[in-house]
């Protein structure tokens, strides 16, 4: 059931943004609010607590968010809180992001390297990916020193792994099969 909850709520917010021509604003604000709630788990617990009255929760929401975010998102947060769905805000944000990217022809690519990638190389990679895919590219950079070197690209259901770690594991498996 939880998979359905985030899809229903994210789609409702997405359609509201599309119809009101505020999609970009909602995208930006939803990401920011989601980060705030992620970084403040006690606040999220407060908003999710069934023993605390809805009016008290809305009063706190108003103090924090009123006039700082769009009316649409403010009302959305209040509805999530009223319906005891605010704990799904992270997954709702992810679903919204998928819809937003799809609508705008954006492909999100996660780039994992052992060290931070240089800006020039990242720009070249983006250009090549845009040419190959015909879409705008949004890069999510990750640094994972356990891959030792190389690069891992992940987008959609595709994983391109040319890391040193995966090559070493492949060699290890080949040697193991020869020896066994």
mmCIF file of C-alpha atoms in Angstrom, residues 37-177:
data_model
loop_
_atom_site.group_PDB
_atom_site.id
_atom_site.type_symbol
_atom_site.label_atom_id
_atom_site.label_comp_id
_atom_site.label_asym_id
_atom_site.label_seq_id
_atom_site.Cartn_x
_atom_site.Cartn_y
_atom_site.Cartn_z
ATOM 1 C CA UNK A 37 12.326 17.072 7.365
ATOM 2 C CA UNK A 38 15.017 14.487 6.616
ATOM 3 C CA UNK A 39 17.605 16.516 8.525
ATOM 4 C CA UNK A 40 15.217 16.985 11.467
ATOM 5 C CA UNK A 41 13.759 13.552 12.267
ATOM 6 C CA UNK A 42 12.340 14.767 15.590
ATOM 7 C CA UNK A 43 10.252 17.363 13.762
ATOM 8 C CA UNK A 44 8.980 14.677 11.403
ATOM 9 C CA UNK A 45 8.114 12.468 14.394
ATOM 10 C CA UNK A 46 6.219 15.389 15.929
ATOM 11 C CA UNK A 47 4.208 15.881 12.732
ATOM 12 C CA UNK A 48 3.537 12.133 12.545
ATOM 13 C CA UNK A 49 2.563 11.661 16.191
ATOM 14 C CA UNK A 50 -1.085 10.589 16.449
ATOM 15 C CA UNK A 51 -1.404 11.870 20.042
ATOM 16 C CA UNK A 52 -0.690 15.466 19.044
ATOM 17 C CA UNK A 53 -3.718 17.386 17.788
ATOM 18 C CA UNK A 54 -3.807 18.468 14.159
ATOM 19 C CA UNK A 55 -4.265 22.117 15.171
ATOM 20 C CA UNK A 56 -1.034 22.053 17.175
ATOM 21 C CA UNK A 57 0.829 20.498 14.257
ATOM 22 C CA UNK A 58 -0.577 23.044 11.802
ATOM 23 C CA UNK A 59 0.371 25.884 14.136
ATOM 24 C CA UNK A 60 3.997 24.725 14.094
ATOM 25 C CA UNK A 61 3.895 24.175 10.314
ATOM 26 C CA UNK A 62 2.590 27.725 9.896
ATOM 27 C CA UNK A 63 5.371 29.191 12.052
ATOM 28 C CA UNK A 64 8.024 27.390 10.041
ATOM 29 C CA UNK A 65 6.702 27.398 6.478
ATOM 30 C CA UNK A 66 3.894 29.965 6.084
ATOM 31 C CA UNK A 67 4.914 32.744 3.661
ATOM 32 C CA UNK A 68 8.239 30.983 3.021
ATOM 33 C CA UNK A 69 6.926 28.482 0.500
ATOM 34 C CA UNK A 70 4.149 28.584 -2.067
ATOM 35 C CA UNK A 71 0.570 28.301 -0.897
ATOM 36 C CA UNK A 72 0.205 25.075 -2.874
ATOM 37 C CA UNK A 73 3.054 23.336 -1.070
ATOM 38 C CA UNK A 74 2.059 24.762 2.295
ATOM 39 C CA UNK A 75 -1.460 23.366 1.863
ATOM 40 C CA UNK A 76 -0.008 20.071 0.630
ATOM 41 C CA UNK A 77 2.102 19.705 3.785
ATOM 42 C CA UNK A 78 -0.954 20.474 5.915
ATOM 43 C CA UNK A 79 -2.981 17.826 4.066
ATOM 44 C CA UNK A 80 -0.212 15.247 4.496
ATOM 45 C CA UNK A 81 -0.137 16.032 8.191
ATOM 46 C CA UNK A 82 -3.951 15.915 8.545
ATOM 47 C CA UNK A 83 -4.109 12.563 6.750
ATOM 48 C CA UNK A 84 -1.184 11.131 8.757
ATOM 49 C CA UNK A 85 0.910 10.784 5.582
ATOM 50 C CA UNK A 86 3.726 13.248 6.317
ATOM 51 C CA UNK A 87 6.109 10.371 7.090
ATOM 52 C CA UNK A 88 5.993 9.532 3.362
ATOM 53 C CA UNK A 89 7.339 12.953 2.316
ATOM 54 C CA UNK A 90 10.721 11.545 1.222
ATOM 55 C CA UNK A 91 9.185 8.940 -1.056
ATOM 56 C CA UNK A 92 6.548 11.400 -2.292
ATOM 57 C CA UNK A 93 9.408 13.736 -3.219
ATOM 58 C CA UNK A 94 11.167 10.931 -5.136
ATOM 59 C CA UNK A 95 7.977 10.108 -7.066
ATOM 60 C CA UNK A 96 7.427 13.798 -7.793
ATOM 61 C CA UNK A 97 11.008 14.069 -9.046
ATOM 62 C CA UNK A 98 10.458 11.144 -11.433
ATOM 63 C CA UNK A 99 7.326 12.774 -12.848
ATOM 64 C CA UNK A 100 9.034 16.163 -13.080
ATOM 65 C CA UNK A 101 12.077 14.735 -14.870
ATOM 66 C CA UNK A 102 9.938 12.705 -17.252
ATOM 67 C CA UNK A 103 7.740 15.718 -18.052
ATOM 68 C CA UNK A 104 10.775 17.910 -18.729
ATOM 69 C CA UNK A 105 12.775 15.330 -20.679
ATOM 70 C CA UNK A 106 15.431 15.065 -17.994
ATOM 71 C CA UNK A 107 17.391 11.901 -17.335
ATOM 72 C CA UNK A 108 18.998 11.647 -13.918
ATOM 73 C CA UNK A 109 22.388 9.956 -14.010
ATOM 74 C CA UNK A 110 24.271 8.951 -10.889
ATOM 75 C CA UNK A 111 28.028 9.181 -11.374
ATOM 76 C CA UNK A 112 30.095 7.321 -8.793
ATOM 77 C CA UNK A 113 33.860 7.831 -8.650
ATOM 78 C CA UNK A 114 36.570 7.138 -6.081
ATOM 79 C CA UNK A 115 37.475 10.846 -5.943
ATOM 80 C CA UNK A 116 35.437 13.946 -6.790
ATOM 81 C CA UNK A 117 35.276 14.336 -10.558
ATOM 82 C CA UNK A 118 36.726 17.489 -12.112
ATOM 83 C CA UNK A 119 34.235 20.033 -13.429
ATOM 84 C CA UNK A 120 35.598 19.902 -16.996
ATOM 85 C CA UNK A 121 35.312 16.108 -17.149
ATOM 86 C CA UNK A 122 31.815 16.251 -15.736
ATOM 87 C CA UNK A 123 30.776 18.777 -18.386
ATOM 88 C CA UNK A 124 32.201 16.537 -21.135
ATOM 89 C CA UNK A 125 30.345 13.554 -19.707
ATOM 90 C CA UNK A 126 27.075 15.514 -19.610
ATOM 91 C CA UNK A 127 27.494 16.568 -23.258
ATOM 92 C CA UNK A 128 28.168 12.987 -24.378
ATOM 93 C CA UNK A 129 25.212 11.640 -22.411
ATOM 94 C CA UNK A 130 22.901 14.354 -23.759
ATOM 95 C CA UNK A 131 23.994 13.584 -27.313
ATOM 96 C CA UNK A 132 23.546 9.839 -26.827
ATOM 97 C CA UNK A 133 20.207 10.033 -25.016
ATOM 98 C CA UNK A 134 18.613 13.077 -26.629
ATOM 99 C CA UNK A 135 17.596 14.250 -23.151
ATOM 100 C CA UNK A 136 18.741 16.858 -20.695
ATOM 101 C CA UNK A 137 21.020 15.287 -18.102
ATOM 102 C CA UNK A 138 20.866 15.863 -14.367
ATOM 103 C CA UNK A 139 23.959 14.554 -12.601
ATOM 104 C CA UNK A 140 24.004 13.166 -9.075
ATOM 105 C CA UNK A 141 27.605 12.841 -7.971
ATOM 106 C CA UNK A 142 28.677 10.216 -5.462
ATOM 107 C CA UNK A 143 32.140 9.556 -4.113
ATOM 108 C CA UNK A 144 32.892 6.004 -3.017
ATOM 109 C CA UNK A 145 36.567 5.280 -2.371
ATOM 110 C CA UNK A 146 35.872 1.524 -2.218
ATOM 111 C CA UNK A 147 35.594 1.405 -6.027
ATOM 112 C CA UNK A 148 39.343 2.267 -6.082
ATOM 113 C CA UNK A 149 39.134 4.087 -9.431
ATOM 114 C CA UNK A 150 37.179 4.290 -12.653
ATOM 115 C CA UNK A 151 33.545 5.307 -12.903
ATOM 116 C CA UNK A 152 30.086 3.859 -12.405
ATOM 117 C CA UNK A 153 27.137 5.364 -14.281
ATOM 118 C CA UNK A 154 23.619 4.521 -13.194
ATOM 119 C CA UNK A 155 20.399 5.716 -14.864
ATOM 120 C CA UNK A 156 16.979 4.185 -15.152
ATOM 121 C CA UNK A 157 17.497 0.424 -15.112
ATOM 122 C CA UNK A 158 21.002 0.688 -16.548
ATOM 123 C CA UNK A 159 24.285 0.295 -14.691
ATOM 124 C CA UNK A 160 27.589 0.875 -16.481
ATOM 125 C CA UNK A 161 30.369 -0.206 -14.152
ATOM 126 C CA UNK A 162 33.943 0.388 -15.283
ATOM 127 C CA UNK A 163 35.342 0.664 -11.785
ATOM 128 C CA UNK A 164 38.657 -0.867 -10.797
ATOM 129 C CA UNK A 165 36.869 -2.803 -8.059
ATOM 130 C CA UNK A 166 34.503 -4.528 -10.517
ATOM 131 C CA UNK A 167 37.382 -5.353 -12.883
ATOM 132 C CA UNK A 168 39.374 -6.875 -10.014
ATOM 133 C CA UNK A 169 36.340 -8.890 -8.912
ATOM 134 C CA UNK A 170 35.909 -10.132 -12.489
ATOM 135 C CA UNK A 171 39.560 -11.209 -12.664
ATOM 136 C CA UNK A 172 39.193 -12.897 -9.274
ATOM 137 C CA UNK A 173 36.166 -14.885 -10.494
ATOM 138 C CA UNK A 174 38.001 -15.911 -13.681
ATOM 139 C CA UNK A 175 41.016 -17.097 -11.689
ATOM 140 C CA UNK A 176 38.765 -18.928 -9.248
ATOM 141 C CA UNK A 177 36.982 -20.770 -12.086
#
